Amino acid sequence: MDDLYIVGSSGSMYLNAEGGYLHASKESLSAQNIEAVYPVGMIGEAAIHAIILRRGSSIPFEKANLRSLLSVSKNEQEYVTLSRAAQLIIWHNEHRYCGRCGHKMLHHAVDLAKHCEQCSLAQYPRISPCIIVLVVDGDRCVLARSPRFPPGRFSTLAGFIEAGESAEAAVHREIHEEVGIDVTNVRYFKSQSWPFPHSLMLGFFADYAGGELLADGVEIEEANWYYRDAMPDLPPSFAISSALIQQFLNGDV
Ligand SMILES: [Zn+2]
């Protein structure tokens, strides 16, 4: 099978005529429009590459909404490939200059990285670990909504791991900060790459251990206990939050 190319520019991806992500042939994009090409992985037998267009270059395609594309990805492999391509496109655009000396960054000779000729600093694609947690208490669980959510949507609690912090400590801290309760028996579920813009979501379950459920009013505008037979509008099925909630709904937590 021919190689496929996912095309992006300044953190955006492009749509093809059918509304999927653009996988153009390299030849169909004029060479002067191409700034960089990164290997992404395989879908079936096709090698996937992310092409970053030069800033200011225009091609006759619509820009894609990454969240919409991921929501209709056909399988785990396609999700992973789109997520990785999006993160490489974003990383390339946000790391053009050395953070130490300000010199222009060049491709690393061996690694998938950028390299500063002036001071030798290497810069790898950035990944930001986050915890995402479903707190349970017997037949009920905590779901909360951020002001950024669509109306009526509730989800699991989540937050970035701070410098020097373990994932488990972040679970305790974030839950206490966001909704005021304490948890115990924190246990790992699974992880998911989340390219908005470069998170790695580490999924956990935790048991309620005390305190009054109270939203902080900043990151969380409302938090409630929910029973299996009376759930609110939930996150889309491709998100790890949905997988955590589904485990609870199935009685597997
Ligand atoms: Zn430098």
mmCIF file of C-alpha atoms and ligand atoms in Angstrom:
data_model
loop_
_atom_site.group_PDB
_atom_site.id
_atom_site.type_symbol
_atom_site.label_atom_id
_atom_site.label_comp_id
_atom_site.label_asym_id
_atom_site.label_seq_id
_atom_site.Cartn_x
_atom_site.Cartn_y
_atom_site.Cartn_z
ATOM 1 C CA MET A 1 0.000 0.000 0.000
ATOM 2 C CA ASP A 2 1.149 3.556 -0.700
ATOM 3 C CA ASP A 3 2.339 5.711 2.145
ATOM 4 C CA LEU A 4 -0.244 8.101 3.590
ATOM 5 C CA TYR A 5 0.420 11.678 4.626
ATOM 6 C CA ILE A 6 -1.498 13.538 7.313
ATOM 7 C CA VAL A 7 -1.158 17.224 6.640
ATOM 8 C CA GLY A 8 -1.122 19.982 9.200
ATOM 9 C CA SER A 9 -0.208 23.599 9.663
ATOM 10 C CA SER A 10 0.148 25.647 12.855
ATOM 11 C CA GLY A 11 -1.429 22.902 14.939
ATOM 12 C CA SER A 12 -4.383 22.283 12.621
ATOM 13 C CA MET A 13 -5.103 19.313 10.411
ATOM 14 C CA TYR A 14 -6.806 19.348 7.036
ATOM 15 C CA LEU A 15 -9.936 17.535 5.889
ATOM 16 C CA ASN A 16 -10.348 15.594 2.707
ATOM 17 C CA ALA A 17 -13.486 15.849 0.579
ATOM 18 C CA GLU A 18 -15.248 13.100 2.571
ATOM 19 C CA GLY A 19 -14.689 14.894 5.857
ATOM 20 C CA GLY A 20 -11.902 12.573 7.047
ATOM 21 C CA TYR A 21 -8.355 13.664 7.701
ATOM 22 C CA LEU A 22 -6.403 14.520 4.600
ATOM 23 C CA HIS A 23 -4.044 11.834 3.429
ATOM 24 C CA ALA A 24 -2.635 13.413 0.330
ATOM 25 C CA SER A 25 0.203 12.107 -1.753
ATOM 26 C CA LYS A 26 3.397 14.003 -1.092
ATOM 27 C CA GLU A 27 3.576 14.901 -4.784
ATOM 28 C CA SER A 28 0.157 16.598 -4.683
ATOM 29 C CA LEU A 29 1.547 19.200 -2.283
ATOM 30 C CA SER A 30 4.116 21.394 -3.951
ATOM 31 C CA ALA A 31 7.533 20.951 -2.342
ATOM 32 C CA GLN A 32 7.893 24.608 -1.466
ATOM 33 C CA ASN A 33 4.808 24.261 0.784
ATOM 34 C CA ILE A 34 6.387 21.496 2.893
ATOM 35 C CA GLU A 35 8.419 22.502 5.935
ATOM 36 C CA ALA A 36 8.886 19.146 7.702
ATOM 37 C CA VAL A 37 7.876 15.497 7.519
ATOM 38 C CA TYR A 38 7.710 13.149 10.538
ATOM 39 C CA PRO A 39 7.094 9.387 10.632
ATOM 40 C CA VAL A 40 3.939 8.624 12.620
ATOM 41 C CA GLY A 41 3.345 4.865 12.424
ATOM 42 C CA MET A 42 1.357 2.346 10.439
ATOM 43 C CA ILE A 43 -2.343 1.908 9.667
ATOM 44 C CA GLY A 44 -2.617 -1.601 8.295
ATOM 45 C CA GLU A 45 0.215 -1.853 5.791
ATOM 46 C CA ALA A 46 0.426 1.872 5.069
ATOM 47 C CA ALA A 47 3.198 3.983 6.568
ATOM 48 C CA ILE A 48 1.812 7.240 7.948
ATOM 49 C CA HIS A 49 3.708 10.526 7.897
ATOM 50 C CA ALA A 50 2.796 13.921 9.305
ATOM 51 C CA ILE A 51 3.571 16.764 6.928
ATOM 52 C CA ILE A 52 3.876 20.271 8.317
ATOM 53 C CA LEU A 53 3.182 23.000 5.797
ATOM 54 C CA ARG A 54 5.188 26.204 5.707
ATOM 55 C CA ARG A 55 3.451 29.045 7.461
ATOM 56 C CA GLY A 56 1.499 31.156 5.007
ATOM 57 C CA SER A 57 1.236 28.391 2.413
ATOM 58 C CA SER A 58 -2.284 27.684 1.266
ATOM 59 C CA ILE A 59 -3.719 24.434 0.004
ATOM 60 C CA PRO A 60 -7.299 23.964 -1.209
ATOM 61 C CA PHE A 61 -8.570 21.949 1.749
ATOM 62 C CA GLU A 62 -10.704 22.656 4.804
ATOM 63 C CA LYS A 63 -9.170 22.616 8.285
ATOM 64 C CA ALA A 64 -10.307 19.684 10.442
ATOM 65 C CA ASN A 65 -11.632 19.635 13.976
ATOM 66 C CA LEU A 66 -9.394 17.095 15.726
ATOM 67 C CA ARG A 67 -11.980 16.236 18.390
ATOM 68 C CA SER A 68 -14.530 15.394 15.690
ATOM 69 C CA LEU A 69 -12.017 13.290 13.777
ATOM 70 C CA LEU A 70 -11.052 11.316 16.882
ATOM 71 C CA SER A 71 -14.703 10.769 17.787
ATOM 72 C CA VAL A 72 -15.245 8.917 14.507
ATOM 73 C CA SER A 73 -11.909 7.079 14.381
ATOM 74 C CA LYS A 74 -12.605 3.524 13.292
ATOM 75 C CA ASN A 75 -10.388 1.712 15.775
ATOM 76 C CA GLU A 76 -7.668 2.106 18.396
ATOM 77 C CA GLN A 77 -4.899 2.128 15.784
ATOM 78 C CA GLU A 78 -6.492 5.002 13.874
ATOM 79 C CA TYR A 79 -7.062 6.937 17.114
ATOM 80 C CA VAL A 80 -3.417 6.487 18.140
ATOM 81 C CA THR A 81 -2.157 7.509 14.699
ATOM 82 C CA LEU A 82 -4.288 10.656 14.541
ATOM 83 C CA SER A 83 -3.370 11.564 18.104
ATOM 84 C CA ARG A 84 0.348 11.135 17.432
ATOM 85 C CA ALA A 85 0.231 13.050 14.138
ATOM 86 C CA ALA A 86 -1.630 15.942 15.776
ATOM 87 C CA GLN A 87 0.864 16.107 18.643
ATOM 88 C CA LEU A 88 3.870 16.095 16.289
ATOM 89 C CA ILE A 89 2.343 18.902 14.206
ATOM 90 C CA ILE A 90 1.656 20.974 17.340
ATOM 91 C CA TRP A 91 5.086 20.238 18.843
ATOM 92 C CA HIS A 92 6.878 21.211 15.626
ATOM 93 C CA ASN A 93 5.074 24.530 15.489
ATOM 94 C CA GLU A 94 5.658 25.356 19.158
ATOM 95 C CA HIS A 95 9.375 24.476 19.318
ATOM 96 C CA ARG A 96 10.965 26.405 16.498
ATOM 97 C CA TYR A 97 13.592 28.098 18.668
ATOM 98 C CA CYS A 98 15.867 26.928 21.473
ATOM 99 C CA GLY A 99 14.465 27.615 24.944
ATOM 100 C CA ARG A 100 18.002 28.059 26.326
ATOM 101 C CA CYS A 101 19.785 30.267 23.771
ATOM 102 C CA GLY A 102 17.087 31.314 21.279
ATOM 103 C CA HIS A 103 18.825 29.806 18.237
ATOM 104 C CA LYS A 104 16.708 28.167 15.518
ATOM 105 C CA MET A 105 16.100 24.453 16.230
ATOM 106 C CA LEU A 106 17.070 21.847 13.606
ATOM 107 C CA HIS A 107 16.074 18.215 13.167
ATOM 108 C CA HIS A 108 17.993 15.813 15.392
ATOM 109 C CA ALA A 109 20.222 13.574 13.295
ATOM 110 C CA VAL A 110 19.048 10.304 14.885
ATOM 111 C CA ASP A 111 16.098 10.780 17.241
ATOM 112 C CA LEU A 112 12.610 12.107 16.620
ATOM 113 C CA ALA A 113 13.645 15.365 18.238
ATOM 114 C CA LYS A 114 14.932 18.860 17.556
ATOM 115 C CA HIS A 115 18.478 19.937 18.215
ATOM 116 C CA CYS A 116 20.165 23.294 18.814
ATOM 117 C CA GLU A 117 23.469 23.619 16.930
ATOM 118 C CA GLN A 118 24.471 26.553 19.102
ATOM 119 C CA CYS A 119 24.188 25.010 22.594
ATOM 120 C CA SER A 120 23.375 21.304 21.907
ATOM 121 C CA LEU A 121 20.012 21.342 23.700
ATOM 122 C CA ALA A 122 17.749 18.519 22.462
ATOM 123 C CA GLN A 123 13.970 18.934 22.513
ATOM 124 C CA TYR A 124 11.686 15.887 22.318
ATOM 125 C CA PRO A 125 7.922 15.938 21.636
ATOM 126 C CA ARG A 126 6.281 17.148 24.820
ATOM 127 C CA ILE A 127 3.979 14.896 26.849
ATOM 128 C CA SER A 128 2.075 16.204 29.876
ATOM 129 C CA PRO A 129 0.860 13.508 32.311
ATOM 130 C CA CYS A 130 -2.581 14.002 33.866
ATOM 131 C CA ILE A 131 -4.660 11.941 36.264
ATOM 132 C CA ILE A 132 -8.298 11.199 35.514
ATOM 133 C CA VAL A 133 -10.343 9.590 38.271
ATOM 134 C CA LEU A 134 -13.745 8.071 38.925
ATOM 135 C CA VAL A 135 -14.539 8.282 42.652
ATOM 136 C CA VAL A 136 -16.972 5.581 43.760
ATOM 137 C CA ASP A 137 -18.897 4.906 46.949
ATOM 138 C CA GLY A 138 -20.836 1.652 46.661
ATOM 139 C CA ASP A 139 -23.667 2.205 44.162
ATOM 140 C CA ARG A 140 -22.864 5.851 43.481
ATOM 141 C CA CYS A 141 -20.038 7.784 41.823
ATOM 142 C CA VAL A 142 -18.887 11.397 41.585
ATOM 143 C CA LEU A 143 -19.301 13.198 38.263
ATOM 144 C CA ALA A 144 -18.571 16.865 37.754
ATOM 145 C CA ARG A 145 -18.761 19.511 35.064
ATOM 146 C CA SER A 146 -16.265 22.087 33.929
ATOM 147 C CA PRO A 147 -17.556 25.446 32.664
ATOM 148 C CA ARG A 148 -16.041 24.449 29.274
ATOM 149 C CA PHE A 149 -18.331 21.394 28.863
ATOM 150 C CA PRO A 150 -21.390 21.369 26.597
ATOM 151 C CA PRO A 151 -24.608 22.100 28.578
ATOM 152 C CA GLY A 152 -25.688 19.167 30.745
ATOM 153 C CA ARG A 153 -22.417 17.194 30.320
ATOM 154 C CA PHE A 154 -20.778 15.624 33.408
ATOM 155 C CA SER A 155 -17.548 13.632 33.556
ATOM 156 C CA THR A 156 -14.805 12.241 35.781
ATOM 157 C CA LEU A 157 -12.386 14.505 37.669
ATOM 158 C CA ALA A 158 -9.008 15.235 36.059
ATOM 159 C CA GLY A 159 -5.923 17.392 36.442
ATOM 160 C CA PHE A 160 -2.252 17.797 35.575
ATOM 161 C CA ILE A 161 0.441 16.107 37.643
ATOM 162 C CA GLU A 162 2.681 18.806 39.128
ATOM 163 C CA ALA A 163 6.486 18.808 38.984
ATOM 164 C CA GLY A 164 7.898 16.410 41.570
ATOM 165 C CA GLU A 165 4.528 14.797 42.292
ATOM 166 C CA SER A 166 3.541 11.123 41.940
ATOM 167 C CA ALA A 167 0.373 10.196 40.036
ATOM 168 C CA GLU A 168 -1.193 8.867 43.259
ATOM 169 C CA ALA A 169 -0.452 12.101 45.139
ATOM 170 C CA ALA A 170 -1.982 14.062 42.264
ATOM 171 C CA VAL A 171 -5.181 11.998 42.569
ATOM 172 C CA HIS A 172 -5.554 12.905 46.257
ATOM 173 C CA ARG A 173 -4.647 16.582 45.706
ATOM 174 C CA GLU A 174 -6.788 17.222 42.619
ATOM 175 C CA ILE A 175 -9.907 15.598 44.057
ATOM 176 C CA HIS A 176 -9.571 17.494 47.310
ATOM 177 C CA GLU A 177 -8.945 20.811 45.496
ATOM 178 C CA GLU A 178 -11.743 20.420 42.966
ATOM 179 C CA VAL A 179 -14.573 18.899 45.017
ATOM 180 C CA GLY A 180 -13.399 18.920 48.667
ATOM 181 C CA ILE A 181 -13.512 15.180 49.414
ATOM 182 C CA ASP A 182 -10.898 12.624 50.484
ATOM 183 C CA VAL A 183 -10.303 9.284 48.766
ATOM 184 C CA THR A 184 -8.609 5.997 49.521
ATOM 185 C CA ASN A 185 -7.762 2.737 47.718
ATOM 186 C CA VAL A 186 -6.499 4.546 44.594
ATOM 187 C CA ARG A 187 -6.043 1.962 41.831
ATOM 188 C CA TYR A 188 -4.752 2.249 38.275
ATOM 189 C CA PHE A 189 -7.073 1.404 35.368
ATOM 190 C CA LYS A 190 -5.381 2.290 32.052
ATOM 191 C CA SER A 191 -4.015 5.271 30.104
ATOM 192 C CA GLN A 192 -4.863 7.182 26.934
ATOM 193 C CA SER A 193 -2.993 9.695 24.830
ATOM 194 C CA TRP A 194 -5.120 12.869 24.678
ATOM 195 C CA PRO A 195 -3.856 15.347 22.070
ATOM 196 C CA PHE A 196 -5.397 18.550 23.511
ATOM 197 C CA PRO A 197 -2.676 19.495 23.110
ATOM 198 C CA HIS A 198 -0.255 16.861 24.489
ATOM 199 C CA SER A 199 -1.698 15.079 27.536
ATOM 200 C CA LEU A 200 -1.232 11.502 28.656
ATOM 201 C CA MET A 201 -4.297 10.635 30.741
ATOM 202 C CA LEU A 202 -3.611 8.098 33.526
ATOM 203 C CA GLY A 203 -6.959 6.616 34.553
ATOM 204 C CA PHE A 204 -7.700 5.613 38.163
ATOM 205 C CA PHE A 205 -10.555 4.496 40.365
ATOM 206 C CA ALA A 206 -10.661 5.681 43.962
ATOM 207 C CA ASP A 207 -13.007 5.025 46.896
ATOM 208 C CA TYR A 208 -14.700 7.846 48.763
ATOM 209 C CA ALA A 209 -13.200 8.280 52.235
ATOM 210 C CA GLY A 210 -14.991 11.313 53.659
ATOM 211 C CA GLY A 211 -15.769 15.004 53.351
ATOM 212 C CA GLU A 212 -18.588 17.015 51.827
ATOM 213 C CA LEU A 213 -18.836 17.117 48.022
ATOM 214 C CA LEU A 214 -18.466 20.770 47.077
ATOM 215 C CA ALA A 215 -17.351 22.156 43.671
ATOM 216 C CA ASP A 216 -14.493 24.682 43.820
ATOM 217 C CA GLY A 217 -16.452 27.062 41.555
ATOM 218 C CA VAL A 218 -13.442 27.634 39.286
ATOM 219 C CA GLU A 219 -12.368 24.455 37.502
ATOM 220 C CA ILE A 220 -15.557 22.648 38.558
ATOM 221 C CA GLU A 221 -18.885 24.453 38.527
ATOM 222 C CA GLU A 222 -21.028 21.540 39.729
ATOM 223 C CA ALA A 223 -20.330 18.082 41.183
ATOM 224 C CA ASN A 224 -22.877 15.461 42.242
ATOM 225 C CA TRP A 225 -23.255 11.855 43.294
ATOM 226 C CA TYR A 226 -24.897 9.720 40.582
ATOM 227 C CA TYR A 227 -26.470 6.255 40.702
ATOM 228 C CA ARG A 228 -26.322 3.831 37.743
ATOM 229 C CA ASP A 229 -29.992 4.274 36.844
ATOM 230 C CA ALA A 230 -29.916 8.080 36.761
ATOM 231 C CA MET A 231 -26.783 9.192 34.897
ATOM 232 C CA PRO A 232 -26.419 12.647 33.286
ATOM 233 C CA ASP A 233 -25.136 13.373 29.747
ATOM 234 C CA LEU A 234 -21.761 11.576 29.607
ATOM 235 C CA PRO A 235 -18.504 12.124 27.650
ATOM 236 C CA PRO A 236 -18.067 10.643 24.139
ATOM 237 C CA SER A 237 -17.201 6.951 23.934
ATOM 238 C CA PHE A 238 -13.671 7.481 22.542
ATOM 239 C CA ALA A 239 -12.539 9.244 25.756
ATOM 240 C CA ILE A 240 -10.983 7.374 28.685
ATOM 241 C CA SER A 241 -13.492 9.104 30.994
ATOM 242 C CA SER A 242 -16.209 7.149 29.190
ATOM 243 C CA ALA A 243 -14.311 3.882 29.717
ATOM 244 C CA LEU A 244 -13.966 4.595 33.459
ATOM 245 C CA ILE A 245 -17.692 5.329 33.774
ATOM 246 C CA GLN A 246 -18.609 2.281 31.695
ATOM 247 C CA GLN A 247 -16.664 0.023 34.087
ATOM 248 C CA PHE A 248 -18.763 1.453 36.923
ATOM 249 C CA LEU A 249 -22.008 1.026 34.958
ATOM 250 C CA ASN A 250 -21.067 -2.607 34.266
ATOM 251 C CA GLY A 251 -20.552 -3.214 37.993
ATOM 252 C CA ASP A 252 -16.844 -3.947 37.484
ATOM 253 C CA VAL A 253 -15.480 -1.345 39.930
HETATM 254 ZN ZN ZN B 1 20.405 26.565 22.138
#
